[in-house]
Tab-separated table of N, CA and C in Angstrom:
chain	number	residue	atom	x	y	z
O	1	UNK	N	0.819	-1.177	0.000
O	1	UNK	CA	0.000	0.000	0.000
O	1	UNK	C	0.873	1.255	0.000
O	2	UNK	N	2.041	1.486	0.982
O	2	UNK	CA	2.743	2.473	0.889
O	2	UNK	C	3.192	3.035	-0.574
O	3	UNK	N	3.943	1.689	-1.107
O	3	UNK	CA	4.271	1.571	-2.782
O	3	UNK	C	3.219	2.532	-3.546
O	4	UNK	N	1.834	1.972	-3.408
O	4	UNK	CA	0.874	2.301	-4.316
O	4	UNK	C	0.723	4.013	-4.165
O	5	UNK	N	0.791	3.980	-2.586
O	5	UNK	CA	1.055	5.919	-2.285
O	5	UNK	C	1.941	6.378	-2.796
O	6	UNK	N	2.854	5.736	-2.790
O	6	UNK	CA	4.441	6.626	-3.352
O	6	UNK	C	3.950	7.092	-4.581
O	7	UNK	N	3.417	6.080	-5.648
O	7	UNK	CA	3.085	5.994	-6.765
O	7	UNK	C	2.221	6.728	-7.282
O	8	UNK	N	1.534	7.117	-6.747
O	8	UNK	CA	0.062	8.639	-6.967
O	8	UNK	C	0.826	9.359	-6.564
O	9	UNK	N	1.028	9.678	-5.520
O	9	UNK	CA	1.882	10.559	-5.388
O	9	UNK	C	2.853	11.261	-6.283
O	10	UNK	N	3.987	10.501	-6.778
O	10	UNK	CA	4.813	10.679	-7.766
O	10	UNK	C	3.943	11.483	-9.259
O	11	UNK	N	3.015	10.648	-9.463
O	11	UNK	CA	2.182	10.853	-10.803
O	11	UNK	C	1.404	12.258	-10.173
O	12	UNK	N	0.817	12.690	-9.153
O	12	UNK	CA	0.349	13.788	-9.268
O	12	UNK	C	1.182	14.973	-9.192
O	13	UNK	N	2.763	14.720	-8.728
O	13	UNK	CA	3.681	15.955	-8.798
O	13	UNK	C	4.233	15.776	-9.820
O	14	UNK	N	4.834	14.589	-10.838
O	14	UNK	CA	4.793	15.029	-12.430
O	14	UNK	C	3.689	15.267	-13.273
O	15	UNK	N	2.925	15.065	-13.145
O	15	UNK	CA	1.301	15.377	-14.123
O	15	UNK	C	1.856	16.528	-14.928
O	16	UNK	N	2.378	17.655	-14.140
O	16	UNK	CA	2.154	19.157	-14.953
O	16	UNK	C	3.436	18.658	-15.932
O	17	UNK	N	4.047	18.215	-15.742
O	17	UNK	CA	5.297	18.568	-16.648
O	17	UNK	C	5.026	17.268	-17.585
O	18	UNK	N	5.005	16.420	-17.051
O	18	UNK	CA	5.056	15.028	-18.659
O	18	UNK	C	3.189	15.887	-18.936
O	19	UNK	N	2.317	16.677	-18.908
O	19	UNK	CA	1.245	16.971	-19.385
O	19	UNK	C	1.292	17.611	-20.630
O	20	UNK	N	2.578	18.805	-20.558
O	20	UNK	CA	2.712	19.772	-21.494
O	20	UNK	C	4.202	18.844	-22.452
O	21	UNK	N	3.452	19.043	-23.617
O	21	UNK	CA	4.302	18.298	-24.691
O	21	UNK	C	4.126	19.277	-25.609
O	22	UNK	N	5.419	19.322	-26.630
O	22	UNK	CA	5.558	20.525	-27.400
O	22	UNK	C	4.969	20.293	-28.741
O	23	UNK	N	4.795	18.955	-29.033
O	23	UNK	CA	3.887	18.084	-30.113
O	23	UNK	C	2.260	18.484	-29.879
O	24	UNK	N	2.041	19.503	-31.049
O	24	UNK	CA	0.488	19.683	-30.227
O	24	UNK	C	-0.493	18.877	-30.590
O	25	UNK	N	-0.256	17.489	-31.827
O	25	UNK	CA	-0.841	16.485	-32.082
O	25	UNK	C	-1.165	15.829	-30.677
O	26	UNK	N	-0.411	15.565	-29.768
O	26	UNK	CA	-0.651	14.126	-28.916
O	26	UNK	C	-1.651	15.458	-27.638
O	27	UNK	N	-1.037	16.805	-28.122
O	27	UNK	CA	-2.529	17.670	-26.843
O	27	UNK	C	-3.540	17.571	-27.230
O	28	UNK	N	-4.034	17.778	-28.359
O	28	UNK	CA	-5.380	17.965	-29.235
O	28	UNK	C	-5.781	16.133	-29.214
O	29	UNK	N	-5.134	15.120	-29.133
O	29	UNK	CA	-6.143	14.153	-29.608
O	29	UNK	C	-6.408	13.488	-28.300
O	30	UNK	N	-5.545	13.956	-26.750
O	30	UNK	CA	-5.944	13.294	-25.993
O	30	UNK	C	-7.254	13.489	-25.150
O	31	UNK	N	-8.078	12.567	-24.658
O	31	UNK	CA	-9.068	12.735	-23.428
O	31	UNK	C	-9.502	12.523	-22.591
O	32	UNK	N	-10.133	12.643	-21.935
O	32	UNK	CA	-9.989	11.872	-20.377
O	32	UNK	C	-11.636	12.742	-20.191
O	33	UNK	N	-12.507	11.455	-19.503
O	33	UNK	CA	-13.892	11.948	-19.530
O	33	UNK	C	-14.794	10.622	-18.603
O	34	UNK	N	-15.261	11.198	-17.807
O	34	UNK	CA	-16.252	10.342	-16.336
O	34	UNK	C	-17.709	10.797	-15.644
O	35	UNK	N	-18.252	10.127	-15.045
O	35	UNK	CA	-19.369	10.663	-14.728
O	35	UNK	C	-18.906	10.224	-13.609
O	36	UNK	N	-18.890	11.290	-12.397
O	36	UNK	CA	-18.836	11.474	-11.263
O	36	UNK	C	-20.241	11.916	-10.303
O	37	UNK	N	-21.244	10.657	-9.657
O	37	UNK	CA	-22.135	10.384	-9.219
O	37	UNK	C	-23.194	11.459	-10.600
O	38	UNK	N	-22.887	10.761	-11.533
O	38	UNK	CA	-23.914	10.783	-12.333
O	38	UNK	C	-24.047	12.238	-13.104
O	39	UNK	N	-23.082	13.222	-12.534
O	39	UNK	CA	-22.411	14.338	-13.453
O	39	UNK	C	-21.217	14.162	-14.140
O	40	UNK	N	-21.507	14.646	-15.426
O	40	UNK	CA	-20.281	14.827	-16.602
O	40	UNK	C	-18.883	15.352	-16.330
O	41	UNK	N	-17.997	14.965	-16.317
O	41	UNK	CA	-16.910	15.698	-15.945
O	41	UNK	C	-15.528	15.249	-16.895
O	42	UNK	N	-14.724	16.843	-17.057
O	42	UNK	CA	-13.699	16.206	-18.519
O	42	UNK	C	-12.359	16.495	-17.692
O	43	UNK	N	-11.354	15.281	-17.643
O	43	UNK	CA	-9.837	15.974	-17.397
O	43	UNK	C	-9.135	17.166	-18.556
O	44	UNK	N	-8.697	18.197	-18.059
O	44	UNK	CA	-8.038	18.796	-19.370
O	44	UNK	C	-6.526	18.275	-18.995
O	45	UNK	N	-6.399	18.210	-17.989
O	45	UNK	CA	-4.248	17.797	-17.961
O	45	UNK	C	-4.726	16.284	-17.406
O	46	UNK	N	-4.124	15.264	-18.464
O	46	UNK	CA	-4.087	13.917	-18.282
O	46	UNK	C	-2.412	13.792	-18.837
O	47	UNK	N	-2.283	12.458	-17.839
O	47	UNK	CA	-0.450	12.250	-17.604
O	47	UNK	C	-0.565	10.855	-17.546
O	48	UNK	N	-0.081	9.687	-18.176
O	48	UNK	CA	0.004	8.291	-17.566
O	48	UNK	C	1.929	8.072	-17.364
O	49	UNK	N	2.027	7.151	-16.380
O	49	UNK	CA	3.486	7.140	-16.125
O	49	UNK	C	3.625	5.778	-15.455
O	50	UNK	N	4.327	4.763	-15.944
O	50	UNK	CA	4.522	3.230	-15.578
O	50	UNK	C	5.817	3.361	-15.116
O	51	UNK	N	6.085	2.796	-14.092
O	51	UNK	CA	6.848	2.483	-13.491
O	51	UNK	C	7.366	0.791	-13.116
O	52	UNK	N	8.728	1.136	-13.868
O	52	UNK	CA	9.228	-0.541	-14.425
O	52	UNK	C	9.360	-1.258	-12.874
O	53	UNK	N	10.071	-0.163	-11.807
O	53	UNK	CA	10.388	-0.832	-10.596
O	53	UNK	C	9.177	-1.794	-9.721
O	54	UNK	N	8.305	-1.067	-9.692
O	54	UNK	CA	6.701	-1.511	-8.759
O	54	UNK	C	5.931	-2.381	-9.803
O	55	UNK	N	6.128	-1.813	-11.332
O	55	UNK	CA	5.359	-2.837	-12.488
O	55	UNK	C	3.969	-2.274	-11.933
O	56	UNK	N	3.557	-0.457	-11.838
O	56	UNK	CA	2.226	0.128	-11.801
O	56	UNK	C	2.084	1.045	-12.851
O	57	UNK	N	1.364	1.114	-13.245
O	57	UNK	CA	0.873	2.048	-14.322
O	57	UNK	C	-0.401	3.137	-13.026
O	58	UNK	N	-0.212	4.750	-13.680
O	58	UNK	CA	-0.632	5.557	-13.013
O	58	UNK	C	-1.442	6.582	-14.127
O	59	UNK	N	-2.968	6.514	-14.373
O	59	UNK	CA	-3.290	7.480	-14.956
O	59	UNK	C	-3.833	8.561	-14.216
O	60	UNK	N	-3.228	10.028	-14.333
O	60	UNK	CA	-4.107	10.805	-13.657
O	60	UNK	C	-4.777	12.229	-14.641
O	61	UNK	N	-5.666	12.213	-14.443
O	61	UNK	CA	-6.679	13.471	-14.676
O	61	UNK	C	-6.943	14.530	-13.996
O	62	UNK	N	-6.550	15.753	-14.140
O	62	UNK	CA	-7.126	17.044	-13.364
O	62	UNK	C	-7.987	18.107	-14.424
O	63	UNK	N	-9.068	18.746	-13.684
O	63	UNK	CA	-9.691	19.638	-14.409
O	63	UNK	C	-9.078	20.988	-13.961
O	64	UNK	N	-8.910	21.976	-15.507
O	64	UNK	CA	-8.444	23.143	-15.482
O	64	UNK	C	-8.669	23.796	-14.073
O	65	UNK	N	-9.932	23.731	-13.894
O	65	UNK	CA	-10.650	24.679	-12.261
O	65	UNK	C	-9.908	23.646	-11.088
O	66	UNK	N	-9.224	22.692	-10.776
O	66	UNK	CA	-8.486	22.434	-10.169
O	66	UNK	C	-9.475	21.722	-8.967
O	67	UNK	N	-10.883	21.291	-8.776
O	67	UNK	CA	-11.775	21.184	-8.497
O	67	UNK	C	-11.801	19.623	-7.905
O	68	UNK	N	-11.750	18.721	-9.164
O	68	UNK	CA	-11.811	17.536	-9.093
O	68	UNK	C	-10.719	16.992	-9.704
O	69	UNK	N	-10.155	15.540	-9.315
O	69	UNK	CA	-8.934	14.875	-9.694
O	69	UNK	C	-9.246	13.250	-10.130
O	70	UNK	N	-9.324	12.283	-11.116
O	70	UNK	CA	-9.105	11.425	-10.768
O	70	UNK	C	-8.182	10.650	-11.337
O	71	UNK	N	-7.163	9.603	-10.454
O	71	UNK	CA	-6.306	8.973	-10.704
O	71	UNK	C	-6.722	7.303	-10.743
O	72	UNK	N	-6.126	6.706	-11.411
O	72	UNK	CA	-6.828	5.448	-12.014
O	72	UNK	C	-4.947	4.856	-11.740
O	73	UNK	N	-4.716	3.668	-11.046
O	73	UNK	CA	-3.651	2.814	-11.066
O	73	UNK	C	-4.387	1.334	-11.190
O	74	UNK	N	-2.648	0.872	-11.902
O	74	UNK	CA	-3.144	-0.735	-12.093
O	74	UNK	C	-1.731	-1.008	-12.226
O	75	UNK	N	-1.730	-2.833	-11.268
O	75	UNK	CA	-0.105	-3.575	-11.461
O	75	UNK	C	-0.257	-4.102	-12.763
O	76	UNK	N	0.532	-3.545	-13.731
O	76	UNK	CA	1.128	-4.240	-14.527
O	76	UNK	C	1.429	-3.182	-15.848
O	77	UNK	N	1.095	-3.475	-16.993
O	77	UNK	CA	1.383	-2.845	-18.541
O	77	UNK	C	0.979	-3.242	-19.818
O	78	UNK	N	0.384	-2.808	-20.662
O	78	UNK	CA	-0.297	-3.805	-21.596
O	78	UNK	C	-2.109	-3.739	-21.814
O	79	UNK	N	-2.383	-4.148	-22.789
O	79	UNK	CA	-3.922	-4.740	-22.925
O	79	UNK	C	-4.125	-5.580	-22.136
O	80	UNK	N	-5.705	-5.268	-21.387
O	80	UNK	CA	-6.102	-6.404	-20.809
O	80	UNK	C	-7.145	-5.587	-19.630
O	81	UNK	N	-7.797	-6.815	-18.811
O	81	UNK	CA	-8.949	-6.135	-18.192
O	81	UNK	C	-8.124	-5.698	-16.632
O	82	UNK	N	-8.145	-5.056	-15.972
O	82	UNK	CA	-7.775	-5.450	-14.485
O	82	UNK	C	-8.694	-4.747	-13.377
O	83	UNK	N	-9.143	-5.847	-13.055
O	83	UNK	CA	-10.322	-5.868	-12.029
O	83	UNK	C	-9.483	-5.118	-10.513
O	84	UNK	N	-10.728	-4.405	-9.514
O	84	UNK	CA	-9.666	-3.406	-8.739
O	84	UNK	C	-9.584	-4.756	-7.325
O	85	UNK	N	-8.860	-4.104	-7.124
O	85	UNK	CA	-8.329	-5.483	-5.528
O	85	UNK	C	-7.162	-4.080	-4.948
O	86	UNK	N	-6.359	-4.822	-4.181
O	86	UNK	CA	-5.514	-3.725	-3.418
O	86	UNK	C	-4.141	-3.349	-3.991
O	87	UNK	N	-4.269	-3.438	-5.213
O	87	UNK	CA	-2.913	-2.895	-6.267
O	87	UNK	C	-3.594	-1.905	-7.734
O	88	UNK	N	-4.890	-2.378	-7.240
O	88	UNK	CA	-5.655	-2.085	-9.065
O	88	UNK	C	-6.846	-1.071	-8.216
O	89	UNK	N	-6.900	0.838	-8.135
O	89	UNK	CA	-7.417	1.362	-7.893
O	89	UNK	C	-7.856	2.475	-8.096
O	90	UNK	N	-8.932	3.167	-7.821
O	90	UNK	CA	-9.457	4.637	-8.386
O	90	UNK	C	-9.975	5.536	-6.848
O	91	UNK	N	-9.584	6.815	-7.699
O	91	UNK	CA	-9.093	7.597	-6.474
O	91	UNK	C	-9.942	9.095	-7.045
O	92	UNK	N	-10.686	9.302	-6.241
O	92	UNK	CA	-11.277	10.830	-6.553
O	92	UNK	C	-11.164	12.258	-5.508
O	93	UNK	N	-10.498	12.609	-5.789
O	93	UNK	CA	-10.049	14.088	-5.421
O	93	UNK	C	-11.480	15.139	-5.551
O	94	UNK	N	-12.905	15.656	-5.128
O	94	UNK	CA	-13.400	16.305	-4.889
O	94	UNK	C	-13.270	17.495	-4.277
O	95	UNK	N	-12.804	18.288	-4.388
O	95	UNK	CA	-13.243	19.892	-3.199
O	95	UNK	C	-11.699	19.046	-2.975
O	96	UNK	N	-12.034	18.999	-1.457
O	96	UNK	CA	-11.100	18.649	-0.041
O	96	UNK	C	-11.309	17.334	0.531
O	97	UNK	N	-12.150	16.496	-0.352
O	97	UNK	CA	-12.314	15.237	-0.240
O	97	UNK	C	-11.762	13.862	-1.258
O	98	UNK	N	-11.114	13.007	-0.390
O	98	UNK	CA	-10.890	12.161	-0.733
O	98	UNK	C	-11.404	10.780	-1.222
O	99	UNK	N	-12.234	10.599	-1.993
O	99	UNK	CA	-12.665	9.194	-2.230
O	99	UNK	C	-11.629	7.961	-2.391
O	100	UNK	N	-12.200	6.655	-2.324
O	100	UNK	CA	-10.740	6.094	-3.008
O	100	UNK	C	-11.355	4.154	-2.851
O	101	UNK	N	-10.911	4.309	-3.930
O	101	UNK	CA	-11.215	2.195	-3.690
O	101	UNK	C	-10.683	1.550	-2.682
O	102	UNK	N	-9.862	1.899	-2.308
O	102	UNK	CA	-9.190	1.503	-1.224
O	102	UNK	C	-9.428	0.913	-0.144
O	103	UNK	N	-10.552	2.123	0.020
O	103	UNK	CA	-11.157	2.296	1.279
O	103	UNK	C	-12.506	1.282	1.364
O	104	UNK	N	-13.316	0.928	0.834
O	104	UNK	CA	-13.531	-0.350	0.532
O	104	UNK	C	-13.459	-1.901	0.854
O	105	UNK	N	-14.269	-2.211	1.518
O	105	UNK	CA	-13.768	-4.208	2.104
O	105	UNK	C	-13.579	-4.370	0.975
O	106	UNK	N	-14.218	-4.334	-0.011
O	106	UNK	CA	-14.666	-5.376	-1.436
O	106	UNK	C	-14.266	-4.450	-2.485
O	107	UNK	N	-13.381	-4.230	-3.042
O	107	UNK	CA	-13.169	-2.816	-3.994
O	107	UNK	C	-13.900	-3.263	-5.264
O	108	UNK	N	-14.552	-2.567	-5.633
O	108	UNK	CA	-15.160	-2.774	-6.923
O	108	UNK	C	-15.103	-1.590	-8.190
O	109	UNK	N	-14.956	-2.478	-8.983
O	109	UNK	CA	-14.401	-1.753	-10.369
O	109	UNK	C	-13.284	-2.110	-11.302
O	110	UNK	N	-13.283	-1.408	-12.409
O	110	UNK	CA	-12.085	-1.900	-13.023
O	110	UNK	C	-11.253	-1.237	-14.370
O	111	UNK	N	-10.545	-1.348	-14.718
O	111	UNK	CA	-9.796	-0.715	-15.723
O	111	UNK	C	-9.609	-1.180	-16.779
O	112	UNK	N	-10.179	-0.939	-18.265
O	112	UNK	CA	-9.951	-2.028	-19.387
O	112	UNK	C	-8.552	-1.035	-20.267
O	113	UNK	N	-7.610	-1.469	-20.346
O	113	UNK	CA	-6.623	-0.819	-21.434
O	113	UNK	C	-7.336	-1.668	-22.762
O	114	UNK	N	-7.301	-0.902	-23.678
O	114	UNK	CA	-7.717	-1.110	-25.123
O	114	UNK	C	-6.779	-0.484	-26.224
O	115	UNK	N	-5.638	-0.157	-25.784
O	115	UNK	CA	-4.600	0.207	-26.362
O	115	UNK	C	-3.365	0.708	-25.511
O	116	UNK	N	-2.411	0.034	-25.411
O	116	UNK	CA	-1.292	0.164	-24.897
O	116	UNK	C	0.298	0.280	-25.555
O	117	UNK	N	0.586	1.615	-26.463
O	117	UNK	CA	1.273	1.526	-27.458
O	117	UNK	C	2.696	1.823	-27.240
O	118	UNK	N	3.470	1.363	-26.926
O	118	UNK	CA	4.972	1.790	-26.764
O	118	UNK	C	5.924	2.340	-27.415
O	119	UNK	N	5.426	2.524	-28.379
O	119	UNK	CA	6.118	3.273	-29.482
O	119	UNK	C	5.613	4.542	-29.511
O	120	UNK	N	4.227	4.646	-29.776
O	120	UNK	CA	4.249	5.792	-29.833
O	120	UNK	C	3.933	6.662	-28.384
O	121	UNK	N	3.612	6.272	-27.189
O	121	UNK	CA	3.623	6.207	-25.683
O	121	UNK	C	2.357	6.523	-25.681
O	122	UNK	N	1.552	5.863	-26.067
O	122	UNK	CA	0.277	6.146	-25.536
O	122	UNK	C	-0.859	5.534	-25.138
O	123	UNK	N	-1.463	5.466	-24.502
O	123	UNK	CA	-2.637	4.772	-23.776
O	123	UNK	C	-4.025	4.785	-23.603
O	124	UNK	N	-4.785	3.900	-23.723
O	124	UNK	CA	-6.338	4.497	-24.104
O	124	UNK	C	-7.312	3.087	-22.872
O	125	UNK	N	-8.178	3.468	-22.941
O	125	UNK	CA	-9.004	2.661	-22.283
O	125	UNK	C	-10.618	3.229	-21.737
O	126	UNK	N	-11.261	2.227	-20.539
O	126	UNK	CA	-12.201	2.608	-20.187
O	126	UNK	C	-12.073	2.237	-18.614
O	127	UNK	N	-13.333	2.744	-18.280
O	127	UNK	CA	-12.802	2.542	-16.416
O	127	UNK	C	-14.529	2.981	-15.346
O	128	UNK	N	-14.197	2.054	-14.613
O	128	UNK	CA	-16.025	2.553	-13.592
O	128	UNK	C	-15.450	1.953	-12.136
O	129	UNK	N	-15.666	2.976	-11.449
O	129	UNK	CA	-15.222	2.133	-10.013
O	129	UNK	C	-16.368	3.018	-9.057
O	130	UNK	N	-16.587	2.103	-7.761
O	130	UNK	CA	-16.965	2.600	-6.487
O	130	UNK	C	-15.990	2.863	-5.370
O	131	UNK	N	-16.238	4.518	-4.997
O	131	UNK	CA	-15.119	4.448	-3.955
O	131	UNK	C	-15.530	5.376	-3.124
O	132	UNK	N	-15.123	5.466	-1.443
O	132	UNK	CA	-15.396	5.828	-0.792
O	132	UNK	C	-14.467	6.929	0.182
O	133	UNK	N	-15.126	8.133	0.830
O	133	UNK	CA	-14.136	8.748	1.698
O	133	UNK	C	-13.637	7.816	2.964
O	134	UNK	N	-13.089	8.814	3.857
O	134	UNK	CA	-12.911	8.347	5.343
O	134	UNK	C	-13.752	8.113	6.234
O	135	UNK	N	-14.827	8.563	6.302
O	135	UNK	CA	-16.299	8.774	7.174
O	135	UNK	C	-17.456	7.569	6.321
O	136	UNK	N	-17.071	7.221	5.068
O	136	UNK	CA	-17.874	5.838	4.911
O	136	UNK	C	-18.925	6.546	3.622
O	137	UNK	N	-19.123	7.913	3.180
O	137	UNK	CA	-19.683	8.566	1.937
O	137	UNK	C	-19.355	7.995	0.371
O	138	UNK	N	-19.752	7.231	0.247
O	138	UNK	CA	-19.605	7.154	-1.609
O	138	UNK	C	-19.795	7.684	-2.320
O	139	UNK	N	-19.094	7.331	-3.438
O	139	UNK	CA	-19.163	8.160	-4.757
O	139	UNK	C	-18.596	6.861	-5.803
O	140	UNK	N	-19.724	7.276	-7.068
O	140	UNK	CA	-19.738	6.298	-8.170
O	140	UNK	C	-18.986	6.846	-8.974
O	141	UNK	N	-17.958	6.360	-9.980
O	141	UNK	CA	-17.486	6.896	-11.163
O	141	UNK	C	-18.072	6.084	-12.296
O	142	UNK	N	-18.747	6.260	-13.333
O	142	UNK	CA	-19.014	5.539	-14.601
O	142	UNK	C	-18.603	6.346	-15.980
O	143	UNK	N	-18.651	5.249	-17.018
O	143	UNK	CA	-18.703	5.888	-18.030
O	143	UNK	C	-17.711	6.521	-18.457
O	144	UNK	N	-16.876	5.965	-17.674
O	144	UNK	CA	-14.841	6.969	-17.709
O	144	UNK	C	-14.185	5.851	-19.139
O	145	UNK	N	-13.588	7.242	-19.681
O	145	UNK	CA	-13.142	6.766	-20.772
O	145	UNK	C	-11.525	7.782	-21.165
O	146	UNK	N	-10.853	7.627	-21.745
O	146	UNK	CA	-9.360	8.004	-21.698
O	146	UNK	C	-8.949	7.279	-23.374
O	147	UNK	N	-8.013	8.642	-24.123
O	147	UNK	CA	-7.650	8.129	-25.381
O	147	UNK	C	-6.270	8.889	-25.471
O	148	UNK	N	-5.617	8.178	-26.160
O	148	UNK	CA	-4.439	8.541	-26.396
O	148	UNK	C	-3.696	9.684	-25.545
O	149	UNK	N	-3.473	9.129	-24.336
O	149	UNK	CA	-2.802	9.872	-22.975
O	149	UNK	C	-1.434	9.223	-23.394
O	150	UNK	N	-0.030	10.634	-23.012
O	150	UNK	CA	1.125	10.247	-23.393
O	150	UNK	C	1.337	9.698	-22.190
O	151	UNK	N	1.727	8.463	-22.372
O	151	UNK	CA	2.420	7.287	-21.339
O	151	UNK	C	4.461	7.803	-21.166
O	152	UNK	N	4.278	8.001	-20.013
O	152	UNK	CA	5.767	7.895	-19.946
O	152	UNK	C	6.455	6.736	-18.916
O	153	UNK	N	7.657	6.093	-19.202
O	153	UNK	CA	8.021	5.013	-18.192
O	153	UNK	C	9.353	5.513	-17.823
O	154	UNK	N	9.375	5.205	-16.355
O	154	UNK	CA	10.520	5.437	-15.734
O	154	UNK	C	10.892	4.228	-15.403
């Protein structure tokens, strides 16, 4: 679990910088887009960043108004489904509130990569999780979808 903190962590203090790319092809075609308890909501700065050491992949999303955040991790790299458990999780940043799968007996949700391209670093998929604050409040994410986010690996 610490690992998995280090790991958001890391991805939300590089976000700004692997975000801005001087290629304005890979700004214009990327997106990042969720329904957060059943309102629309779009990332404008999306960052993914895998990390060879832990073998986690870290997508995160912030909106311009700085408002809402969400970060999407999963162990491993590649196509494929990964169902959430305590390595595979979604994390929502509200206001001053924290949601998070984590928090959760039973974490539910999951992450489909549908393109995982290494060449050209980029990453696409879909994603729906349930997650909860500290005090036991939920919040649903559906309908989350992500396209061609520049993947960087350290």
């Amino acid at each position: 679990m610490k690992k998995t903190l280090f790991i958001v962590l890391v991805a939300v203090l590089i976000m700004p910088l692997v975000s801005c790319n001087k290629d304005d092809n890979n700004i214009l075609s990327t997106s990042f887009s969720a329904k957060i308890d059943g309102t629309s909501w779009n990332g404008d700065l999306v960052a993914a960043i895998h990390s060879t050491d832990v073998n986690i992949t870290t997508i995160t999303a912030t909106s311009t108004s700085g408002t809402n955040k969400i970060l999407l991790s999963f162990q491993g790299s590649g196509k494929g489904t990964y169902s959430f458990d305590n390595y595979n999780t979604g994390t929502v940043y509200s206001g001053s509130t924290l949601f998070s799968s984590e928090y959760l007996e039973t974490p539910d949700g999951e992450i489909v990569i549908t393109k995982y391209d290494e060449s050209s670093n980029k990453i696409s998929g879909t994603f729906s999780f349930t997650a909860m604050d500290f005090y036991g409040n939920s919040c649903t994410v559906s309908s989350g979808k992500f396209e061609n986010v520049l993947l960087e690996t350290y």
